[in-house]
């Protein structure tokens, strides 16, 4: 380490040091400022995006409630484009599926569900989407595919199991396999709360109603 005896020598040393290190110092300071400013900007951007996503999602819910189908579809598509992979996009897509089904656009509903299954990470959402896709396939006459899909579904709550078995019964019935349909309906009855529609299906198959 150099020792400078006079003020002039110390000043000259400082000048030499600055000349040798000026670029690294300037860039270091600039980088530090950029990180601070950038973090603040990123945080504000995320907050603004979350606010916009929430606003659009609420508008979607309002449009669905007011049966404004076209507006709801446009909002759902906008959410999916601007916030891909977000919870807003996931639930928004489920609403879009419902609207497509209500409009008798089963092919459109099928495409949306396939997209959702490919992108969603939440296992509960995936289970629901796969079950709904099997329902859509049944409606489209893709009966064998629907059966393979519903048979691949496992686990879940008793309520989910009941829905799965009832759908399986519907598919067996469409395949003209009444005994297997009856067994699936009875399992659905055991798994969940008996519903008037399920009891009607069992009655049509010659099974006494539950007491």
CSV table of C-alpha atoms in Angstrom, one decimal:
chain,number,residue,atom,x,y,z
A,1,UNK,CA,0.0,0.0,0.0
A,2,UNK,CA,1.4,3.3,-1.1
A,3,UNK,CA,1.9,6.1,1.5
A,4,UNK,CA,1.7,9.7,0.2
A,5,UNK,CA,3.4,12.4,2.2
A,6,UNK,CA,1.8,15.5,0.6
A,7,UNK,CA,-1.7,16.6,-0.3
A,8,UNK,CA,-0.6,16.9,-3.9
A,9,UNK,CA,0.7,13.4,-4.0
A,10,UNK,CA,-2.5,12.1,-2.5
A,11,UNK,CA,-4.5,14.0,-5.1
A,12,UNK,CA,-2.5,12.6,-7.9
A,13,UNK,CA,-2.9,9.1,-6.6
A,14,UNK,CA,-6.7,9.6,-6.4
A,15,UNK,CA,-6.7,10.8,-10.0
A,16,UNK,CA,-4.8,7.8,-11.2
A,17,UNK,CA,-7.0,5.4,-9.2
A,18,UNK,CA,-10.2,7.1,-10.6
A,19,UNK,CA,-8.9,6.9,-14.1
A,20,UNK,CA,-8.2,3.3,-13.8
A,21,UNK,CA,-11.5,2.4,-12.1
A,22,UNK,CA,-14.0,5.0,-13.3
A,23,UNK,CA,-15.8,2.7,-15.7
A,24,UNK,CA,-16.4,-0.1,-13.1
A,25,UNK,CA,-17.5,2.4,-10.5
A,26,UNK,CA,-19.9,4.2,-12.9
A,27,UNK,CA,-21.4,0.9,-14.1
A,28,UNK,CA,-21.6,-0.5,-10.6
A,29,UNK,CA,-23.6,2.6,-9.4
A,30,UNK,CA,-25.7,2.5,-12.5
A,31,UNK,CA,-26.4,-1.2,-12.0
A,32,UNK,CA,-27.4,-0.6,-8.4
A,33,UNK,CA,-29.8,2.2,-9.3
A,34,UNK,CA,-31.2,0.1,-12.2
A,35,UNK,CA,-31.9,-2.9,-9.8
A,36,UNK,CA,-33.6,-0.6,-7.3
A,37,UNK,CA,-35.6,1.2,-9.9
A,38,UNK,CA,-36.3,-2.0,-11.8
A,39,UNK,CA,-37.5,-3.8,-8.8
A,40,UNK,CA,-39.9,-1.0,-7.9
A,41,UNK,CA,-41.2,-0.8,-11.5
A,42,UNK,CA,-41.6,-4.6,-11.6
A,43,UNK,CA,-43.5,-4.6,-8.3
A,44,UNK,CA,-45.8,-1.8,-9.5
A,45,UNK,CA,-46.3,-3.7,-12.8
A,46,UNK,CA,-47.3,-6.9,-10.9
A,47,UNK,CA,-49.7,-5.0,-8.7
A,48,UNK,CA,-51.2,-3.2,-11.7
A,49,UNK,CA,-51.5,-6.5,-13.5
A,50,UNK,CA,-53.2,-8.2,-10.5
A,51,UNK,CA,-55.6,-5.2,-10.2
A,52,UNK,CA,-56.4,-5.4,-13.9
A,53,UNK,CA,-56.8,-9.1,-13.8
A,54,UNK,CA,-59.2,-8.9,-10.9
A,55,UNK,CA,-61.2,-6.2,-12.6
A,56,UNK,CA,-61.6,-8.1,-15.8
A,57,UNK,CA,-62.5,-11.3,-13.9
A,58,UNK,CA,-65.2,-9.4,-12.0
A,59,UNK,CA,-66.5,-8.0,-15.3
A,60,UNK,CA,-66.6,-11.6,-16.6
A,61,UNK,CA,-68.6,-12.8,-13.6
A,62,UNK,CA,-71.1,-9.9,-14.1
A,63,UNK,CA,-71.4,-10.7,-17.8
A,64,UNK,CA,-72.1,-14.3,-17.0
A,65,UNK,CA,-74.7,-13.4,-14.3
A,66,UNK,CA,-76.4,-11.1,-16.7
A,67,UNK,CA,-76.4,-13.6,-19.5
A,68,UNK,CA,-74.3,-11.3,-21.7
A,69,UNK,CA,-72.7,-14.2,-23.6
A,70,UNK,CA,-70.7,-12.3,-26.2
A,71,UNK,CA,-69.3,-9.9,-23.7
A,72,UNK,CA,-68.4,-12.8,-21.3
A,73,UNK,CA,-66.6,-14.7,-24.1
A,74,UNK,CA,-64.6,-11.6,-25.1
A,75,UNK,CA,-63.6,-11.0,-21.5
A,76,UNK,CA,-62.7,-14.6,-21.0
A,77,UNK,CA,-60.5,-14.6,-24.1
A,78,UNK,CA,-58.9,-11.3,-23.1
A,79,UNK,CA,-58.0,-12.7,-19.6
A,80,UNK,CA,-56.6,-15.8,-21.1
A,81,UNK,CA,-54.4,-13.8,-23.5
A,82,UNK,CA,-53.2,-11.2,-21.0
A,83,UNK,CA,-52.8,-13.4,-17.9
A,84,UNK,CA,-51.9,-16.9,-19.2
A,85,UNK,CA,-51.4,-19.5,-16.5
A,86,UNK,CA,-53.0,-17.3,-13.8
A,87,UNK,CA,-55.9,-18.3,-11.6
A,88,UNK,CA,-58.0,-15.7,-13.4
A,89,UNK,CA,-57.3,-17.4,-16.7
A,90,UNK,CA,-58.0,-20.9,-15.3
A,91,UNK,CA,-61.4,-20.0,-13.8
A,92,UNK,CA,-62.2,-17.7,-16.6
A,93,UNK,CA,-61.7,-20.6,-19.0
A,94,UNK,CA,-64.1,-22.8,-17.0
A,95,UNK,CA,-66.7,-20.1,-17.3
A,96,UNK,CA,-66.1,-20.0,-21.1
A,97,UNK,CA,-66.6,-23.8,-21.2
A,98,UNK,CA,-69.9,-23.4,-19.5
A,99,UNK,CA,-70.9,-20.6,-22.0
A,100,UNK,CA,-69.9,-22.8,-25.0
A,101,UNK,CA,-72.0,-25.7,-23.7
A,102,UNK,CA,-75.0,-23.4,-23.2
A,103,UNK,CA,-74.5,-22.2,-26.8
A,104,UNK,CA,-74.4,-25.9,-28.0
A,105,UNK,CA,-70.8,-25.4,-29.1
A,106,UNK,CA,-69.5,-28.7,-27.7
A,107,UNK,CA,-66.5,-28.7,-30.0
A,108,UNK,CA,-65.5,-25.3,-28.7
A,109,UNK,CA,-65.9,-26.4,-25.1
A,110,UNK,CA,-63.8,-29.5,-25.8
A,111,UNK,CA,-61.0,-27.3,-27.2
A,112,UNK,CA,-61.0,-25.0,-24.2
A,113,UNK,CA,-60.9,-28.0,-21.8
A,114,UNK,CA,-58.0,-29.6,-23.7
A,115,UNK,CA,-56.1,-26.2,-23.4
A,116,UNK,CA,-56.9,-26.0,-19.7
A,117,UNK,CA,-55.7,-29.6,-19.0
A,118,UNK,CA,-52.5,-28.8,-20.9
A,119,UNK,CA,-51.8,-25.7,-18.9
A,120,UNK,CA,-53.3,-26.1,-15.4
A,121,UNK,CA,-51.2,-27.2,-12.5
A,122,UNK,CA,-53.8,-27.5,-9.7
A,123,UNK,CA,-54.8,-31.1,-9.4
A,124,UNK,CA,-58.4,-30.3,-8.3
A,125,UNK,CA,-58.9,-28.1,-11.4
A,126,UNK,CA,-57.4,-30.9,-13.6
A,127,UNK,CA,-59.7,-33.5,-12.1
A,128,UNK,CA,-62.8,-31.2,-12.8
A,129,UNK,CA,-61.6,-30.4,-16.3
A,130,UNK,CA,-61.0,-34.1,-17.2
A,131,UNK,CA,-64.4,-35.1,-15.9
A,132,UNK,CA,-66.0,-32.2,-17.8
A,133,UNK,CA,-64.1,-33.2,-20.9
A,134,UNK,CA,-65.4,-36.8,-20.6
A,135,UNK,CA,-69.0,-35.3,-20.4
A,136,UNK,CA,-68.3,-33.3,-23.6
A,137,UNK,CA,-66.9,-36.3,-25.4
A,138,UNK,CA,-70.1,-38.2,-24.5
A,139,UNK,CA,-72.2,-35.4,-25.9
A,140,UNK,CA,-70.2,-35.4,-29.1
A,141,UNK,CA,-70.7,-39.1,-29.5
A,142,UNK,CA,-67.0,-39.9,-28.7
A,143,UNK,CA,-68.3,-42.6,-26.3
A,144,UNK,CA,-65.3,-45.0,-26.2
A,145,UNK,CA,-62.9,-42.0,-25.7
A,146,UNK,CA,-65.2,-40.7,-22.9
A,147,UNK,CA,-65.1,-44.1,-21.2
A,148,UNK,CA,-61.4,-44.3,-21.3
A,149,UNK,CA,-61.0,-40.9,-19.9
A,150,UNK,CA,-63.4,-41.3,-17.0
A,151,UNK,CA,-61.9,-44.7,-16.1
A,152,UNK,CA,-58.5,-43.0,-15.8
A,153,UNK,CA,-59.9,-40.7,-13.1
A,154,UNK,CA,-59.0,-41.8,-9.6
A,155,UNK,CA,-59.1,-40.3,-6.1
A,156,UNK,CA,-60.8,-37.1,-5.2
A,157,UNK,CA,-63.6,-36.5,-2.6
A,158,UNK,CA,-66.6,-38.8,-2.2
A,159,UNK,CA,-68.6,-36.1,-4.1
A,160,UNK,CA,-66.2,-36.3,-7.0
A,161,UNK,CA,-66.3,-40.1,-7.0
A,162,UNK,CA,-70.1,-40.0,-7.1
A,163,UNK,CA,-70.0,-37.6,-10.1
A,164,UNK,CA,-67.4,-39.9,-11.8
A,165,UNK,CA,-69.5,-43.0,-11.3
A,166,UNK,CA,-72.7,-41.4,-12.5
A,167,UNK,CA,-71.0,-40.2,-15.6
A,168,UNK,CA,-69.6,-43.7,-16.1
A,169,UNK,CA,-73.1,-45.0,-15.9
A,170,UNK,CA,-74.3,-42.6,-18.5
A,171,UNK,CA,-71.5,-43.7,-20.8
A,172,UNK,CA,-72.2,-47.4,-20.3
A,173,UNK,CA,-75.9,-46.7,-21.0
A,174,UNK,CA,-74.9,-45.0,-24.3
A,175,UNK,CA,-72.8,-48.1,-25.1
A,176,UNK,CA,-75.9,-50.3,-24.5
A,177,UNK,CA,-74.3,-51.9,-21.4
A,178,UNK,CA,-77.2,-51.6,-18.9
A,179,UNK,CA,-75.8,-53.9,-16.2
A,180,UNK,CA,-72.6,-52.0,-16.0
A,181,UNK,CA,-74.5,-48.8,-16.0
A,182,UNK,CA,-76.6,-50.0,-13.1
A,183,UNK,CA,-73.5,-51.0,-11.1
A,184,UNK,CA,-72.0,-47.5,-11.7
A,185,UNK,CA,-75.2,-45.7,-10.7
A,186,UNK,CA,-75.4,-47.8,-7.5
A,187,UNK,CA,-71.8,-47.0,-6.7
A,188,UNK,CA,-72.6,-43.3,-7.3
A,189,UNK,CA,-75.5,-43.6,-4.9
A,190,UNK,CA,-73.3,-45.1,-2.3
A,191,UNK,CA,-70.5,-42.5,-2.7
A,192,UNK,CA,-72.6,-39.3,-2.7
A,193,UNK,CA,-76.0,-37.9,-1.8
A,194,UNK,CA,-78.8,-39.5,-3.9
A,195,UNK,CA,-80.3,-37.1,-6.4
A,196,UNK,CA,-83.7,-37.3,-8.0
A,197,UNK,CA,-82.0,-37.6,-11.5
A,198,UNK,CA,-79.8,-40.5,-10.3
A,199,UNK,CA,-82.8,-42.2,-8.8
A,200,UNK,CA,-84.7,-41.7,-12.0
A,201,UNK,CA,-81.9,-43.3,-14.0
A,202,UNK,CA,-81.9,-46.3,-11.6
A,203,UNK,CA,-85.7,-46.6,-11.8
A,204,UNK,CA,-85.5,-46.7,-15.6
A,205,UNK,CA,-83.1,-49.6,-15.3
A,206,UNK,CA,-85.5,-51.5,-13.0
A,207,UNK,CA,-83.7,-50.7,-9.7
A,208,UNK,CA,-85.9,-49.8,-6.7
A,209,UNK,CA,-85.5,-46.3,-5.4
A,210,UNK,CA,-83.5,-45.7,-2.2
A,211,UNK,CA,-85.5,-45.2,1.0
